[in-house]
Short mmCIF file of C-alpha atoms in Angstrom, two decimals:
data_model
loop_
_atom_site.label_atom_id
_atom_site.label_comp_id
_atom_site.label_asym_id
_atom_site.label_seq_id
_atom_site.Cartn_x
_atom_site.Cartn_y
_atom_site.Cartn_z
CA UNK A 1 -41.83 -20.54 -70.21
CA UNK A 2 -41.92 -23.43 -72.58
CA UNK A 3 -42.66 -22.93 -76.26
CA UNK A 4 -45.21 -25.23 -77.17
CA UNK A 5 -45.25 -26.64 -80.65
CA UNK A 6 -48.34 -28.32 -82.26
CA UNK A 7 -47.77 -30.46 -85.66
CA UNK A 8 -51.00 -32.11 -86.68
CA UNK A 9 -50.92 -35.16 -88.05
CA UNK A 10 -52.34 -34.25 -91.12
CA UNK A 11 -49.80 -31.25 -91.60
CA UNK A 12 -47.19 -34.34 -91.27
CA UNK A 13 -49.15 -36.60 -93.53
CA UNK A 14 -47.50 -33.87 -96.35
CA UNK A 15 -44.07 -34.10 -95.69
CA UNK A 16 -41.28 -31.37 -95.90
CA UNK A 17 -39.15 -30.07 -98.51
CA UNK A 18 -35.73 -31.30 -98.88
CA UNK A 19 -32.77 -28.63 -98.36
CA UNK A 20 -29.98 -28.30 -100.52
CA UNK A 21 -26.89 -29.41 -98.40
CA UNK A 22 -24.57 -27.68 -100.56
CA UNK A 23 -26.27 -23.89 -99.85
CA UNK A 24 -26.10 -24.67 -96.18
CA UNK A 25 -23.18 -27.32 -95.25
CA UNK A 26 -19.79 -29.02 -95.23
CA UNK A 27 -18.85 -32.43 -96.32
CA UNK A 28 -18.17 -32.65 -92.18
CA UNK A 29 -20.09 -33.18 -88.98
CA UNK A 30 -20.44 -30.63 -85.97
CA UNK A 31 -20.94 -32.63 -82.89
CA UNK A 32 -23.01 -30.86 -79.92
CA UNK A 33 -22.78 -32.82 -76.33
CA UNK A 34 -24.48 -31.69 -73.54
CA UNK A 35 -26.15 -33.30 -69.86
CA UNK A 36 -29.99 -34.08 -69.39
CA UNK A 37 -30.66 -33.27 -66.29
CA UNK A 38 -34.05 -33.73 -64.17
CA UNK A 39 -36.57 -36.02 -62.04
CA UNK A 40 -39.77 -37.92 -62.61
CA UNK A 41 -41.38 -34.21 -63.20
CA UNK A 42 -38.77 -31.77 -64.42
CA UNK A 43 -35.95 -32.19 -67.24
CA UNK A 44 -33.08 -29.19 -68.30
CA UNK A 45 -30.70 -29.04 -70.78
CA UNK A 46 -26.76 -27.98 -69.53
CA UNK A 47 -24.37 -27.21 -72.85
CA UNK A 48 -21.02 -28.62 -73.02
CA UNK A 49 -19.57 -27.73 -75.59
CA UNK A 50 -19.50 -28.40 -80.00
CA UNK A 51 -17.03 -30.35 -81.75
CA UNK A 52 -15.66 -31.20 -85.31
CA UNK A 53 -15.83 -34.71 -86.80
CA UNK A 54 -14.09 -35.04 -90.31
CA UNK A 55 -17.03 -36.92 -92.27
CA UNK A 56 -20.28 -36.07 -92.56
CA UNK A 57 -22.07 -39.95 -93.59
CA UNK A 58 -25.98 -39.58 -93.96
CA UNK A 59 -28.01 -38.40 -97.02
CA UNK A 60 -26.57 -34.51 -98.49
CA UNK A 61 -31.18 -35.69 -99.97
CA UNK A 62 -32.57 -36.01 -97.18
CA UNK A 63 -32.16 -34.05 -94.36
CA UNK A 64 -35.78 -32.82 -92.66
CA UNK A 65 -36.80 -35.82 -90.60
CA UNK A 66 -39.78 -37.06 -92.28
CA UNK A 67 -41.08 -39.97 -89.42
CA UNK A 68 -41.55 -38.04 -86.18
CA UNK A 69 -40.74 -40.72 -84.09
CA UNK A 70 -38.33 -40.57 -81.20
CA UNK A 71 -39.13 -39.01 -77.38
CA UNK A 72 -37.00 -35.67 -78.77
CA UNK A 73 -36.25 -34.64 -81.69
CA UNK A 74 -33.08 -31.83 -82.22
CA UNK A 75 -33.86 -29.05 -85.15
CA UNK A 76 -31.11 -26.82 -86.87
CA UNK A 77 -32.35 -23.69 -88.61
CA UNK A 78 -30.51 -21.34 -90.71
CA UNK A 79 -29.81 -18.37 -88.10
CA UNK A 80 -30.85 -15.31 -90.78
CA UNK A 81 -34.04 -16.48 -92.19
CA UNK A 82 -35.42 -19.31 -89.94
CA UNK A 83 -35.76 -21.95 -92.17
CA UNK A 84 -35.26 -25.27 -91.16
CA UNK A 85 -32.35 -26.95 -92.74
CA UNK A 86 -31.71 -30.19 -90.64
CA UNK A 87 -33.94 -32.24 -88.20
CA UNK A 88 -33.89 -35.91 -86.73
CA UNK A 89 -35.73 -37.58 -83.76
CA UNK A 90 -34.09 -39.98 -80.67
CA UNK A 91 -33.92 -41.08 -77.91
CA UNK A 92 -32.64 -41.35 -74.88
CA UNK A 93 -31.08 -43.19 -71.60
CA UNK A 94 -32.53 -40.04 -69.37
CA UNK A 95 -36.16 -40.52 -70.60
CA UNK A 96 -36.76 -44.20 -69.56
CA UNK A 97 -34.55 -43.50 -66.47
CA UNK A 98 -37.50 -40.70 -64.86
CA UNK A 99 -40.07 -43.22 -65.72
CA UNK A 100 -38.21 -45.34 -62.95
CA UNK A 101 -39.16 -45.27 -59.18
CA UNK A 102 -35.40 -44.00 -58.77
CA UNK A 103 -36.84 -40.66 -60.81
CA UNK A 104 -39.17 -39.90 -58.18
CA UNK A 105 -36.64 -39.77 -55.10
CA UNK A 106 -33.49 -38.18 -57.24
CA UNK A 107 -32.68 -35.89 -59.94
CA UNK A 108 -29.59 -37.62 -61.91
CA UNK A 109 -27.80 -36.05 -65.28
CA UNK A 110 -27.36 -38.07 -68.32
CA UNK A 111 -24.40 -37.06 -71.14
CA UNK A 112 -26.33 -36.78 -74.40
CA UNK A 113 -24.96 -35.73 -77.94
CA UNK A 114 -26.53 -34.46 -81.54
CA UNK A 115 -24.91 -34.72 -84.86
CA UNK A 116 -25.85 -32.70 -87.76
CA UNK A 117 -23.94 -31.49 -90.88
CA UNK A 118 -21.45 -28.70 -90.35
CA UNK A 119 -22.65 -25.48 -91.24
CA UNK A 120 -21.82 -22.95 -93.74
CA UNK A 121 -22.49 -20.25 -90.72
CA UNK A 122 -24.55 -19.83 -87.84
CA UNK A 123 -27.44 -21.81 -86.84
CA UNK A 124 -30.03 -22.31 -84.39
CA UNK A 125 -29.72 -25.20 -82.58
CA UNK A 126 -32.99 -26.01 -80.80
CA UNK A 127 -34.08 -29.61 -79.01
CA UNK A 128 -37.86 -30.25 -78.01
CA UNK A 129 -39.70 -32.97 -76.67
CA UNK A 130 -42.64 -34.98 -76.75
CA UNK A 131 -45.65 -33.07 -74.62
CA UNK A 132 -47.82 -36.33 -73.36
CA UNK A 133 -50.66 -34.10 -72.52
CA UNK A 134 -51.75 -33.39 -75.53
CA UNK A 135 -54.79 -34.04 -77.61
CA UNK A 136 -55.00 -37.32 -79.02
CA UNK A 137 -55.08 -36.43 -82.76
CA UNK A 138 -51.62 -33.79 -82.31
CA UNK A 139 -47.86 -34.93 -82.55
CA UNK A 140 -46.45 -32.48 -79.46
CA UNK A 141 -43.36 -31.41 -79.19
CA UNK A 142 -42.39 -28.51 -76.58
CA UNK A 143 -39.00 -26.75 -77.00
CA UNK A 144 -36.58 -27.23 -74.03
CA UNK A 145 -33.71 -25.60 -74.93
CA UNK A 146 -32.20 -23.40 -77.58
CA UNK A 147 -28.87 -22.29 -78.35
CA UNK A 148 -26.98 -19.98 -81.00
CA UNK A 149 -23.90 -22.41 -82.61
CA UNK A 150 -20.63 -19.88 -84.92
CA UNK A 151 -18.88 -22.43 -86.52
CA UNK A 152 -16.05 -20.46 -86.41
CA UNK A 153 -16.32 -20.38 -82.45
CA UNK A 154 -12.63 -20.24 -81.25
CA UNK A 155 -13.92 -22.68 -78.31
CA UNK A 156 -15.47 -25.68 -81.22
CA UNK A 157 -13.12 -28.13 -80.45
CA UNK A 158 -11.40 -29.84 -83.20
CA UNK A 159 -9.25 -32.10 -81.68
CA UNK A 160 -8.07 -35.57 -83.24
CA UNK A 161 -9.12 -38.06 -81.30
CA UNK A 162 -6.85 -41.66 -81.10
CA UNK A 163 -6.50 -42.89 -84.13
CA UNK A 164 -7.05 -46.68 -84.05
CA UNK A 165 -7.03 -49.10 -86.67
CA UNK A 166 -10.10 -49.06 -88.30
CA UNK A 167 -11.28 -51.03 -91.74
CA UNK A 168 -14.52 -52.13 -93.82
CA UNK A 169 -16.37 -55.36 -93.42
CA UNK A 170 -18.56 -54.56 -95.99
CA UNK A 171 -18.03 -51.89 -98.03
CA UNK A 172 -20.80 -51.63 -101.29
CA UNK A 173 -20.05 -47.69 -101.94
CA UNK A 174 -19.23 -44.01 -101.06
CA UNK A 175 -20.89 -43.31 -97.28
CA UNK A 176 -23.42 -40.33 -98.22
CA UNK A 177 -25.72 -43.08 -100.22
CA UNK A 178 -25.12 -46.23 -97.80
CA UNK A 179 -26.20 -46.81 -94.46
CA UNK A 180 -22.84 -46.98 -92.89
CA UNK A 181 -23.08 -48.44 -88.77
CA UNK A 182 -19.45 -48.92 -87.08
CA UNK A 183 -18.51 -51.55 -84.49
CA UNK A 184 -17.07 -50.47 -81.65
CA UNK A 185 -15.38 -53.31 -79.33
CA UNK A 186 -15.58 -52.64 -75.19
CA UNK A 187 -13.67 -55.03 -73.04
CA UNK A 188 -11.12 -56.35 -76.12
CA UNK A 189 -7.78 -56.39 -74.42
CA UNK A 190 -4.93 -55.38 -77.83
CA UNK A 191 -4.38 -59.45 -77.40
CA UNK A 192 -8.15 -60.22 -77.77
CA UNK A 193 -8.41 -57.73 -80.79
CA UNK A 194 -8.11 -60.75 -83.18
CA UNK A 195 -11.09 -62.06 -81.60
CA UNK A 196 -12.53 -58.66 -82.28
CA UNK A 197 -12.49 -58.85 -85.47
CA UNK A 198 -13.89 -62.15 -85.76
CA UNK A 199 -16.39 -61.45 -83.58
CA UNK A 200 -17.12 -57.89 -86.26
CA UNK A 201 -17.49 -60.67 -88.94
CA UNK A 202 -20.09 -62.54 -87.14
CA UNK A 203 -22.51 -59.66 -86.14
CA UNK A 204 -22.53 -58.68 -89.49
CA UNK A 205 -23.10 -61.83 -90.66
CA UNK A 206 -26.43 -62.07 -87.97
CA UNK A 207 -27.66 -58.85 -89.20
CA UNK A 208 -27.89 -59.95 -92.99
CA UNK A 209 -29.41 -63.16 -91.83
CA UNK A 210 -32.43 -61.05 -91.39
CA UNK A 211 -35.37 -59.21 -93.42
CA UNK A 212 -35.11 -57.09 -94.61
CA UNK A 213 -31.39 -56.74 -94.09
CA UNK A 214 -30.33 -59.32 -96.15
CA UNK A 215 -32.49 -57.98 -99.54
CA UNK A 216 -30.70 -54.68 -99.22
CA UNK A 217 -26.95 -55.34 -98.16
CA UNK A 218 -25.91 -53.75 -101.27
CA UNK A 219 -27.52 -50.56 -99.02
CA UNK A 220 -24.96 -51.07 -96.39
CA UNK A 221 -21.26 -50.03 -95.29
CA UNK A 222 -19.96 -52.15 -92.14
CA UNK A 223 -17.19 -50.54 -90.30
CA UNK A 224 -14.98 -51.75 -87.69
CA UNK A 225 -12.12 -49.72 -85.16
CA UNK A 226 -9.98 -51.42 -83.03
CA UNK A 227 -10.59 -50.09 -80.23
CA UNK A 228 -8.97 -51.06 -77.26
CA UNK A 229 -9.72 -52.13 -73.62
CA UNK A 230 -7.01 -51.81 -70.37
CA UNK A 231 -9.49 -55.02 -69.26
CA UNK A 232 -11.42 -57.65 -70.49
CA UNK A 233 -14.88 -57.97 -69.98
CA UNK A 234 -17.14 -55.94 -68.57
CA UNK A 235 -18.81 -54.09 -65.63
CA UNK A 236 -21.56 -55.96 -63.37
CA UNK A 237 -22.25 -53.33 -60.51
CA UNK A 238 -24.44 -55.52 -58.73
CA UNK A 239 -21.30 -58.18 -58.31
CA UNK A 240 -18.85 -55.80 -57.77
CA UNK A 241 -17.05 -56.50 -61.29
CA UNK A 242 -15.44 -53.46 -62.52
CA UNK A 243 -13.23 -53.39 -65.78
CA UNK A 244 -11.68 -49.84 -67.23
CA UNK A 245 -12.78 -50.42 -70.70
CA UNK A 246 -12.66 -48.02 -73.91
CA UNK A 247 -16.07 -47.11 -73.89
CA UNK A 248 -17.94 -48.34 -70.09
CA UNK A 249 -19.99 -50.75 -70.34
CA UNK A 250 -22.21 -52.38 -67.88
CA UNK A 251 -24.87 -54.80 -67.14
CA UNK A 252 -27.75 -53.57 -64.41
CA UNK A 253 -29.03 -50.59 -66.19
CA UNK A 254 -31.66 -48.99 -64.00
CA UNK A 255 -31.00 -52.86 -61.85
CA UNK A 256 -32.14 -54.71 -64.47
CA UNK A 257 -29.70 -57.35 -65.15
CA UNK A 258 -29.90 -58.09 -68.91
CA UNK A 259 -29.79 -54.37 -69.72
CA UNK A 260 -25.91 -53.69 -70.89
CA UNK A 261 -25.98 -49.96 -71.67
CA UNK A 262 -22.86 -47.34 -72.39
CA UNK A 263 -22.01 -44.86 -69.77
CA UNK A 264 -18.58 -43.35 -71.24
CA UNK A 265 -21.06 -41.85 -73.92
CA UNK A 266 -18.56 -39.13 -74.93
CA UNK A 267 -15.41 -41.64 -75.25
CA UNK A 268 -17.98 -43.60 -77.68
CA UNK A 269 -18.62 -40.59 -80.23
CA UNK A 270 -14.99 -39.96 -80.11
CA UNK A 271 -13.87 -43.35 -80.99
CA UNK A 272 -16.71 -43.59 -83.64
CA UNK A 273 -15.79 -40.31 -85.59
CA UNK A 274 -12.43 -41.49 -86.99
CA UNK A 275 -14.72 -42.94 -89.16
CA UNK A 276 -17.30 -41.96 -91.56
CA UNK A 277 -20.87 -43.72 -89.91
CA UNK A 278 -24.63 -43.50 -89.38
CA UNK A 279 -25.28 -46.15 -86.61
CA UNK A 280 -23.25 -47.16 -83.90
CA UNK A 281 -23.36 -50.76 -82.45
CA UNK A 282 -20.64 -52.12 -79.44
CA UNK A 283 -19.93 -55.44 -79.01
CA UNK A 284 -19.14 -55.81 -75.17
CA UNK A 285 -16.94 -59.09 -74.96
CA UNK A 286 -19.04 -61.23 -72.71
CA UNK A 287 -20.83 -64.53 -71.98
CA UNK A 288 -23.44 -63.11 -70.49
CA UNK A 289 -27.35 -62.50 -71.82
CA UNK A 290 -28.11 -58.86 -72.80
CA UNK A 291 -28.19 -55.84 -74.91
CA UNK A 292 -29.65 -52.34 -75.00
CA UNK A 293 -31.01 -50.35 -77.91
CA UNK A 294 -31.58 -46.43 -78.06
CA UNK A 295 -33.30 -44.89 -80.91
CA UNK A 296 -30.73 -43.04 -82.93
CA UNK A 297 -27.62 -43.49 -79.70
CA UNK A 298 -26.74 -46.67 -80.15
CA UNK A 299 -27.22 -50.55 -79.88
CA UNK A 300 -25.34 -52.91 -77.51
CA UNK A 301 -24.60 -56.47 -77.53
CA UNK A 302 -23.22 -59.20 -75.57
CA UNK A 303 -20.70 -60.89 -77.79
CA UNK A 304 -20.62 -64.68 -76.74
CA UNK A 305 -24.10 -65.53 -75.70
CA UNK A 306 -26.33 -68.14 -77.40
CA UNK A 307 -29.16 -65.77 -77.84
CA UNK A 308 -26.53 -62.91 -78.81
CA UNK A 309 -27.84 -63.04 -82.38
CA UNK A 310 -31.72 -62.33 -81.42
CA UNK A 311 -30.54 -59.31 -78.77
CA UNK A 312 -28.40 -58.04 -82.40
CA UNK A 313 -30.89 -57.88 -84.49
CA UNK A 314 -33.66 -57.17 -82.15
CA UNK A 315 -31.65 -53.94 -80.22
CA UNK A 316 -30.38 -52.40 -83.71
CA UNK A 317 -34.64 -52.20 -84.09
CA UNK A 318 -35.18 -50.23 -81.36
CA UNK A 319 -31.80 -47.82 -82.35
CA UNK A 320 -32.26 -47.71 -86.15
CA UNK A 321 -35.87 -48.06 -87.01
CA UNK A 322 -37.23 -46.98 -84.10
CA UNK A 323 -38.86 -50.05 -83.14
CA UNK A 324 -40.83 -50.85 -79.86
CA UNK A 325 -40.99 -53.52 -77.68
CA UNK A 326 -43.55 -56.16 -78.18
CA UNK A 327 -43.20 -58.52 -74.86
CA UNK A 328 -45.45 -57.27 -71.80
CA UNK A 329 -44.73 -60.23 -69.22
CA UNK A 330 -40.69 -59.09 -68.57
CA UNK A 331 -39.44 -57.99 -66.11
CA UNK A 332 -38.27 -53.90 -66.79
CA UNK A 333 -37.94 -50.96 -64.49
CA UNK A 334 -40.25 -48.54 -66.34
CA UNK A 335 -43.41 -47.72 -65.44
CA UNK A 336 -46.48 -46.51 -67.06
CA UNK A 337 -44.40 -46.11 -70.27
CA UNK A 338 -46.71 -45.42 -72.70
CA UNK A 339 -50.00 -43.28 -72.78
CA UNK A 340 -53.34 -44.88 -73.29
CA UNK A 341 -55.04 -42.45 -74.60
CA UNK A 342 -52.23 -41.02 -77.49
CA UNK A 343 -50.93 -43.27 -79.75
CA UNK A 344 -47.03 -44.52 -79.26
CA UNK A 345 -45.20 -42.92 -82.11
CA UNK A 346 -43.11 -46.60 -82.42
CA UNK A 347 -44.87 -47.99 -86.15
CA UNK A 348 -45.32 -51.15 -84.28
CA UNK A 349 -47.20 -50.49 -81.15
CA UNK A 350 -50.53 -48.87 -80.99
CA UNK A 351 -53.46 -47.82 -78.56
CA UNK A 352 -56.10 -48.08 -81.36
CA UNK A 353 -56.76 -44.79 -80.58
CA UNK A 354 -56.00 -43.84 -84.27
CA UNK A 355 -54.67 -46.42 -85.72
CA UNK A 356 -55.38 -45.58 -89.59
CA UNK A 357 -52.03 -43.57 -88.73
CA UNK A 358 -50.46 -46.89 -88.09
CA UNK A 359 -50.65 -50.14 -89.64
CA UNK A 360 -53.95 -50.36 -90.72
CA UNK A 361 -53.36 -50.48 -94.45
CA UNK A 362 -51.62 -53.50 -93.87
CA UNK A 363 -55.36 -55.73 -92.13
CA UNK A 364 -56.90 -58.46 -94.83
CA UNK A 365 -60.66 -57.21 -94.38
CA UNK A 366 -60.89 -60.07 -92.80
CA UNK A 367 -58.94 -59.99 -89.82
CA UNK A 368 -60.87 -58.29 -86.98
CA UNK A 369 -58.93 -55.84 -84.85
CA UNK A 370 -58.66 -55.88 -82.15
CA UNK A 371 -57.33 -59.49 -83.30
CA UNK A 372 -58.03 -62.44 -80.94
CA UNK A 373 -55.17 -64.33 -79.68
CA UNK A 374 -55.81 -68.32 -81.69
CA UNK A 375 -54.55 -70.29 -84.47
CA UNK A 376 -56.69 -68.69 -86.70
CA UNK A 377 -55.05 -65.71 -86.82
CA UNK A 378 -51.15 -66.32 -86.76
CA UNK A 379 -48.83 -65.76 -89.68
CA UNK A 380 -51.30 -62.72 -90.34
CA UNK A 381 -51.22 -58.86 -90.33
CA UNK A 382 -54.08 -57.40 -87.45
CA UNK A 383 -54.21 -56.23 -83.32
CA UNK A 384 -53.39 -58.09 -81.15
CA UNK A 385 -53.46 -57.02 -77.06
CA UNK A 386 -50.21 -56.94 -75.30
CA UNK A 387 -47.54 -54.87 -76.38
CA UNK A 388 -45.14 -51.81 -74.72
CA UNK A 389 -44.75 -53.51 -71.44
CA UNK A 390 -48.54 -53.91 -70.94
CA UNK A 391 -51.01 -56.75 -71.22
CA UNK A 392 -53.73 -54.52 -71.36
CA UNK A 393 -54.32 -51.94 -74.07
CA UNK A 394 -51.37 -51.69 -76.28
CA UNK A 395 -51.74 -53.35 -79.51
CA UNK A 396 -48.94 -55.55 -81.53
CA UNK A 397 -49.02 -56.09 -85.34
CA UNK A 398 -48.33 -60.11 -85.34
CA UNK A 399 -48.82 -62.76 -82.64
CA UNK A 400 -45.31 -62.86 -82.91
CA UNK A 401 -42.31 -60.91 -84.10
CA UNK A 402 -38.53 -60.40 -83.15
CA UNK A 403 -39.56 -57.54 -81.26
CA UNK A 404 -41.79 -59.66 -79.07
CA UNK A 405 -39.99 -62.77 -78.16
CA UNK A 406 -36.60 -64.34 -78.50
CA UNK A 407 -36.66 -65.57 -82.20
CA UNK A 408 -33.99 -64.60 -85.36
CA UNK A 409 -35.08 -63.34 -88.47
CA UNK A 410 -38.76 -62.90 -87.41
CA UNK A 411 -39.62 -59.38 -87.82
CA UNK A 412 -43.75 -59.11 -88.82
CA UNK A 413 -44.50 -57.02 -91.82
CA UNK A 414 -45.00 -53.92 -90.36
CA UNK A 415 -41.83 -53.77 -88.63
CA UNK A 416 -39.96 -54.57 -91.95
CA UNK A 417 -41.33 -51.99 -93.88
CA UNK A 418 -41.00 -49.44 -91.33
CA UNK A 419 -36.92 -51.06 -91.01
CA UNK A 420 -37.08 -50.26 -94.87
CA UNK A 421 -38.48 -46.88 -95.34
CA UNK A 422 -35.24 -46.12 -92.64
CA UNK A 423 -33.20 -48.05 -94.94
CA UNK A 424 -34.41 -46.30 -98.09
CA UNK A 425 -33.85 -42.78 -96.13
CA UNK A 426 -30.22 -42.83 -95.61
CA UNK A 427 -29.34 -44.64 -98.55
CA UNK A 428 -30.62 -41.95 -100.82
#
C-alpha cells in the first residue's frame, strides 16, 4: 500500500534548513536510472542501475528543494538518522502520456533518471508522485518507490562515456555557483560540427536576449559538446523518416506533429555527464517547427526554424523554472490535465481556489480578479481566464506572455519572478 505524505502549504512556507554538503556528499554525481511503467490509472518504478558521474555542478548550499514544483519529487535520506539531505522536484513524459487516450488502453514504459550529489554513506532514495485527490489546501505526495543505495556497491557503474570534445560558449565562474547549461547536438554529423558550434552560440544569444536571463548573464555558464550523429536530421515517424542520431530525437510525440522530444534518455545523460551541468538543452538539426520542455529533465528545440528563438525560451521556461503553458486553443494530446479543485503547482497558473499562494501579491488594487480581457488591463498583472489547455476555469497572470503566444522577450512579471528565483537558487 502506498504511503501517503501530506505537506500543508503553511508548513512549506517556512522552508527547510539546508544541509552541510561535506558532511554527507562528495563533489561528484550519483545517477539513478529506472523505468516508469503504467497506464492512465497505475504506475510502477522499475530500477535499472546506478552510475557515478565525475562532477556535481549544483549548489552545495541549496540541497533541499524549496519550490514544491513538479509532478514528482525524489528525496534522499541519511540511512542511519533518516534525515532529509537532498530533494528535487521533476516532471516526466510518462506523466503527460498517462493523460492521453492511448494510456486508457495500453501500458507503456518510459526511461527516467534522477541525479544527486554522490553520497559518502548508504542513503535511502525515495520517489514520490503527486496525489491529485487531496484537499485543495494541501500539497500531497505519495511514495511510489524506495531503495537503499550503497555508494560502494560493486554494481555501481563507473564507466567513462565517449570523450567528445567540449568547450565553454560562456564561462562566468565556478560551476557550483552558476547555472550550468549544456547544449547537446542531435542530428549533426561530423561534417556538420562547425554548424553546431555556430548554432550553439546563436541559441546562447537567444537566451540572453530575453529578460530576466539577460540581466543575469553573469550567473550562467553555457557549455557545448560535439556529440556526433551518424545521420543528419531527426525522426518524423508519421512520414516514415528515421535517422540514426546520437540521442534519438523525434517529432510527433503523442501524435502531435510539433512535439519534439528525446527517446534515448540514457545516451543523453551519458553524453552530458562529461561536463558539469545543471540543465540540458538539445539542439536538433532540422528546419521543422517544434520543441519540448520538461521540468528538471530536458528542453529540446529545432535549430533552423523561423520561430526557433521563441521555442527555445518557451521550452526552457518549462524545463528550468517549471512554468506552465498559458495557451488554451492549440492542439494537445492530453485531456483534463489540471484539476479545477486544487491549485496547479506551476507558478504561473491558478484556478483561484487559493490565489493568495500564487501571484496575488503582484496584483494592483485597481485590477479585478478575475480580470476582464480588455485593453484597460493589457500590460497589467491580473488573472485572465484561459490557460493550461483550458478556456475556462484556469487563469494566467497577464493578457499575453511568452508562455502563451509566439512572442520573444515577453515573459510576464510572474514568470520573470519565477525564473529569477530559480536562477538565484542554483547560483548560490
